[in-house]
mmCIF file with all atom_site columns, C-alpha atoms in Angstrom:
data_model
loop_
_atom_site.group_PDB
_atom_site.id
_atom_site.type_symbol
_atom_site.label_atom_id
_atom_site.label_alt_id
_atom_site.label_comp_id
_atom_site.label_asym_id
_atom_site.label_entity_id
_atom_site.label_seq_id
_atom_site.pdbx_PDB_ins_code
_atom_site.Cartn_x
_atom_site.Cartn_y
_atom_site.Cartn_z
_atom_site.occupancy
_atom_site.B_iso_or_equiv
_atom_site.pdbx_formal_charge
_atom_site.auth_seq_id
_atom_site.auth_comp_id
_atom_site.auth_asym_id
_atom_site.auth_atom_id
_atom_site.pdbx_PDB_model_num
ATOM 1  C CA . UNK A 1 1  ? 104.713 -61.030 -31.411 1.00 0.00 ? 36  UNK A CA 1
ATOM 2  C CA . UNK A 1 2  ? 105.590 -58.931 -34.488 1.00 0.00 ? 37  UNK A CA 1
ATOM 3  C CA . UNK A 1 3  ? 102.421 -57.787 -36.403 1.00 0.00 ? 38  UNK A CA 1
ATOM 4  C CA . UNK A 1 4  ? 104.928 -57.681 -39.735 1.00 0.00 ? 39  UNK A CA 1
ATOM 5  C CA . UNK A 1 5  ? 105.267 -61.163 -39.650 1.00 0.00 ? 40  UNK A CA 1
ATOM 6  C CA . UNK A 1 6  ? 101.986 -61.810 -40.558 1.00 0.00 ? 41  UNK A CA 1
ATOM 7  C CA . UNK A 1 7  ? 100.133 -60.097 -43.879 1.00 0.00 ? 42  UNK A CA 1
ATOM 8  C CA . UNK A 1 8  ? 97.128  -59.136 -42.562 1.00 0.00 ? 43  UNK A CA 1
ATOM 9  C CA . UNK A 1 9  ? 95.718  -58.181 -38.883 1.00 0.00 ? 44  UNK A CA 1
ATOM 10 C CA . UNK A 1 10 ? 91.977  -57.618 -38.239 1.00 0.00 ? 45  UNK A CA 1
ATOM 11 C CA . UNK A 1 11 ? 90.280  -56.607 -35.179 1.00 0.00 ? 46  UNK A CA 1
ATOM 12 C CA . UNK A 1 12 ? 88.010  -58.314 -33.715 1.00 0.00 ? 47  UNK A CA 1
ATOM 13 C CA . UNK A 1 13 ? 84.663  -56.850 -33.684 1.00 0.00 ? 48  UNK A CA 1
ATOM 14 C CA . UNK A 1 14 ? 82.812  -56.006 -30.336 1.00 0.00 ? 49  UNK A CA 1
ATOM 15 C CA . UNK A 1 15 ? 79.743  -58.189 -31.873 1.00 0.00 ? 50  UNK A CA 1
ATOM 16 C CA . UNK A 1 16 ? 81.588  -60.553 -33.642 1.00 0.00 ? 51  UNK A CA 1
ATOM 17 C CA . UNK A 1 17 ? 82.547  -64.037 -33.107 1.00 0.00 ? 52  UNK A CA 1
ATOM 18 C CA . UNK A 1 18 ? 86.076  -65.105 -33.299 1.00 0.00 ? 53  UNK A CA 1
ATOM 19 C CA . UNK A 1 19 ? 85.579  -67.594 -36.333 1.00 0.00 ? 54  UNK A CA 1
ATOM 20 C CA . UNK A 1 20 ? 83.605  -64.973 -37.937 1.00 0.00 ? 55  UNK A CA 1
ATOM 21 C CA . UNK A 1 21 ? 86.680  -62.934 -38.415 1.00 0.00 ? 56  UNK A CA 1
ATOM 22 C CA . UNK A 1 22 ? 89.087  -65.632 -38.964 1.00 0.00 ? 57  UNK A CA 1
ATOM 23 C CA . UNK A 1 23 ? 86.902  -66.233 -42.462 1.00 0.00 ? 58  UNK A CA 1
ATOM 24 C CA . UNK A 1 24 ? 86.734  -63.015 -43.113 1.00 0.00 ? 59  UNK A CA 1
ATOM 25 C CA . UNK A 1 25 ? 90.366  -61.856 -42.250 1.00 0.00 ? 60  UNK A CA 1
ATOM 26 C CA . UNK A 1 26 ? 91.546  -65.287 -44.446 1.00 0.00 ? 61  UNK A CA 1
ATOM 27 C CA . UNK A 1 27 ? 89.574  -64.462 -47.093 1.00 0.00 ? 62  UNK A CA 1
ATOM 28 C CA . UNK A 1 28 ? 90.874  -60.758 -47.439 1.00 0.00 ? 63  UNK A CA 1
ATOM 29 C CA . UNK A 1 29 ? 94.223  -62.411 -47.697 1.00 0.00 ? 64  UNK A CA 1
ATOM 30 C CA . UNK A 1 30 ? 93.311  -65.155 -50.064 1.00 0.00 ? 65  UNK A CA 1
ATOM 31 C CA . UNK A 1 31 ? 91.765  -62.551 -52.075 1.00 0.00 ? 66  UNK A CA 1
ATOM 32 C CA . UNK A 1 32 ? 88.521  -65.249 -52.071 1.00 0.00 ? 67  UNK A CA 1
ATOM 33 C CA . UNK A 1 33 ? 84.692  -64.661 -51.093 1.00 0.00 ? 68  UNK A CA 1
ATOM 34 C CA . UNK A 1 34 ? 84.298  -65.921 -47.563 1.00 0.00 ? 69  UNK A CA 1
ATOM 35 C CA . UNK A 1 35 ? 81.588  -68.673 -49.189 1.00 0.00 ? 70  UNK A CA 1
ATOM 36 C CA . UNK A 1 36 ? 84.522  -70.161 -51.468 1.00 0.00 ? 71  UNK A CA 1
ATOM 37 C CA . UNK A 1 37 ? 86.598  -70.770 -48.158 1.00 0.00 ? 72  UNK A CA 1
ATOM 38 C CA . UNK A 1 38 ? 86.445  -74.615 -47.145 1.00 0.00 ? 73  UNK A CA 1
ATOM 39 C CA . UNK A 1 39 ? 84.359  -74.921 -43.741 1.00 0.00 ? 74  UNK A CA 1
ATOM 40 C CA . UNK A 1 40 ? 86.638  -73.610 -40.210 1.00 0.00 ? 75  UNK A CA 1
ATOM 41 C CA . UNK A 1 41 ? 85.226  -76.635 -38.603 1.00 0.00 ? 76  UNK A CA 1
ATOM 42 C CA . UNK A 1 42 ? 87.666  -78.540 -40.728 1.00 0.00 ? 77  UNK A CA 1
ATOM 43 C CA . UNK A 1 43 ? 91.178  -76.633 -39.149 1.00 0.00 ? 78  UNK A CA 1
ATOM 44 C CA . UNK A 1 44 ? 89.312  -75.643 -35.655 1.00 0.00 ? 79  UNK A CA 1
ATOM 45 C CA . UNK A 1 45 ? 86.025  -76.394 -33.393 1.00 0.00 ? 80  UNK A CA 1
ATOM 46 C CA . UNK A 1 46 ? 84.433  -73.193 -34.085 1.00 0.00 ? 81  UNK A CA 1
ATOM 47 C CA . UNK A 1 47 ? 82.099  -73.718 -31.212 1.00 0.00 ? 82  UNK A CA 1
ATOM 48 C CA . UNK A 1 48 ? 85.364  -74.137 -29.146 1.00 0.00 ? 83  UNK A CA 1
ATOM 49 C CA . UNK A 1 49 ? 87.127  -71.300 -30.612 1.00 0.00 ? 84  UNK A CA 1
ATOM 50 C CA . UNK A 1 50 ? 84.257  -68.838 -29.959 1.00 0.00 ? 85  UNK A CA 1
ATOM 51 C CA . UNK A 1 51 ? 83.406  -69.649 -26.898 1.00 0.00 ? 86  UNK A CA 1
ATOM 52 C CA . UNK A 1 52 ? 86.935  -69.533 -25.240 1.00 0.00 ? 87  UNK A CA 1
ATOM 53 C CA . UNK A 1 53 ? 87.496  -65.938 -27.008 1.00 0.00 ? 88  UNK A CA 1
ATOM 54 C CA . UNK A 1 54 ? 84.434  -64.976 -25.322 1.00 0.00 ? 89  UNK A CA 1
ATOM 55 C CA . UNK A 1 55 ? 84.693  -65.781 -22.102 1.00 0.00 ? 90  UNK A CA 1
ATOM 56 C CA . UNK A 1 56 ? 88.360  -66.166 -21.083 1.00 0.00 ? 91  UNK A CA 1
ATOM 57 C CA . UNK A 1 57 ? 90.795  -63.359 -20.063 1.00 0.00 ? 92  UNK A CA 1
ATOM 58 C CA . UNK A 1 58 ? 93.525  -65.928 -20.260 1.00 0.00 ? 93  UNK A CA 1
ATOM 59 C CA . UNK A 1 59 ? 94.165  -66.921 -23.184 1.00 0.00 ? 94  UNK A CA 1
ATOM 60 C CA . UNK A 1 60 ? 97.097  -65.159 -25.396 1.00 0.00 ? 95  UNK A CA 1
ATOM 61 C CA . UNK A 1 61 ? 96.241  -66.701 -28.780 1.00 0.00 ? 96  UNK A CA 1
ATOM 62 C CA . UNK A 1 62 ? 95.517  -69.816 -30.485 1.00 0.00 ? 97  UNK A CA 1
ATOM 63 C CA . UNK A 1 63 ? 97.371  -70.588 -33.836 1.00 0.00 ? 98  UNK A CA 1
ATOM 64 C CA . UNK A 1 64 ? 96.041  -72.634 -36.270 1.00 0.00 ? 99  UNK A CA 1
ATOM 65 C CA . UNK A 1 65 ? 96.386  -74.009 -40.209 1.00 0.00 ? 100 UNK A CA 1
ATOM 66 C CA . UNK A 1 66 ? 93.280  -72.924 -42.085 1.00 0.00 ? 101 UNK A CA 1
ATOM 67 C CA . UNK A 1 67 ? 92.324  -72.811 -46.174 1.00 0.00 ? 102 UNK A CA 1
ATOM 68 C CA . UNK A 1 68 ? 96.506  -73.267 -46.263 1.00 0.00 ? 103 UNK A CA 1
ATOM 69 C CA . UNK A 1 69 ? 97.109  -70.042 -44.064 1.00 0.00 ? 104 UNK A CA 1
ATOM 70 C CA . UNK A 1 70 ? 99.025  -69.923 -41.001 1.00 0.00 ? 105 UNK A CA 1
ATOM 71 C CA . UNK A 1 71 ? 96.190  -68.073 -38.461 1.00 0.00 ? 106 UNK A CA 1
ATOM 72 C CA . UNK A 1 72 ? 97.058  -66.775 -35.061 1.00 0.00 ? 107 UNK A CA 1
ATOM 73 C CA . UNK A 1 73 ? 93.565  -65.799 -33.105 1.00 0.00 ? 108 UNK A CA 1
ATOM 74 C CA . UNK A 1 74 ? 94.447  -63.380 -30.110 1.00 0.00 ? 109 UNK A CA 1
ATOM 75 C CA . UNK A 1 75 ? 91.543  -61.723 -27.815 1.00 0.00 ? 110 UNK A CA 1
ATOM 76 C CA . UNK A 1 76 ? 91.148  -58.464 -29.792 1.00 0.00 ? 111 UNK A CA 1
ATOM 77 C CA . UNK A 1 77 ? 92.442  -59.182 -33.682 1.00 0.00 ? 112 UNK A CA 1
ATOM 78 C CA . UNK A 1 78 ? 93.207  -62.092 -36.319 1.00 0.00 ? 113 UNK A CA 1
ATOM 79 C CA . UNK A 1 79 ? 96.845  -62.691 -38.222 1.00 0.00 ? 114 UNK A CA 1
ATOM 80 C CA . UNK A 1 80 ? 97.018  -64.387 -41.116 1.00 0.00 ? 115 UNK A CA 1
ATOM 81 C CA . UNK A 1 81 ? 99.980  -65.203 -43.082 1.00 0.00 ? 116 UNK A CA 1
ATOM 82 C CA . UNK A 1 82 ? 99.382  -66.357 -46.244 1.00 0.00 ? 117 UNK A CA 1
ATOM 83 C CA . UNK A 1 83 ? 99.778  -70.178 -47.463 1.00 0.00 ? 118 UNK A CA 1
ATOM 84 C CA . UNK A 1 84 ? 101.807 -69.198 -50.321 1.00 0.00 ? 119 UNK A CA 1
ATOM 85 C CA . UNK A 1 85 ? 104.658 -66.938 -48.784 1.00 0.00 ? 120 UNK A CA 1
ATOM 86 C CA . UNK A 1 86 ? 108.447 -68.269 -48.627 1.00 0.00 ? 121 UNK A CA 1
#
């Protein structure tokens, strides 16, 4: 994967959960407060999504639509590309 085709990477925190810093990563792109975003649970099951970045070794990434931004979740960081790019 090539981090330039995405506009923003965040790490993942050591004491964060995974939908934590999708909202937070999507809403440094959007340029929004994370409490204007619509809910995750709309685009993802956040229980799902934190739980399988928390306990599987596995998994490569999960890629997603959310608040019209193309998000790819991998073990240690978040991409977002924004909605509105051509």
């Amino acid at each position: 994967m090539v981090e330039t085709e995405y506009d923003h990477v965040r790490p993942i925190g050591d004491d964060e959960h995974a939908s934590e810093a999708v909202i937070r990563a999507v809403a440094a792109v959007s340029d929004r407060s994370p409490l204007d975003l619509p809910p995750l649970q709309e685009s993802v099951d956040v229980d799902a999504l934190d739980l399988l970045f928390a306990s599987s070794t596995a998994i490569e990434g999960l890629r997603f639509t959310y608040a019209g931004h193309d998000v790819l979740v991998e073990p240690a960081r978040v991409h977002v590309r924004r909605g509105d790019r051509r």
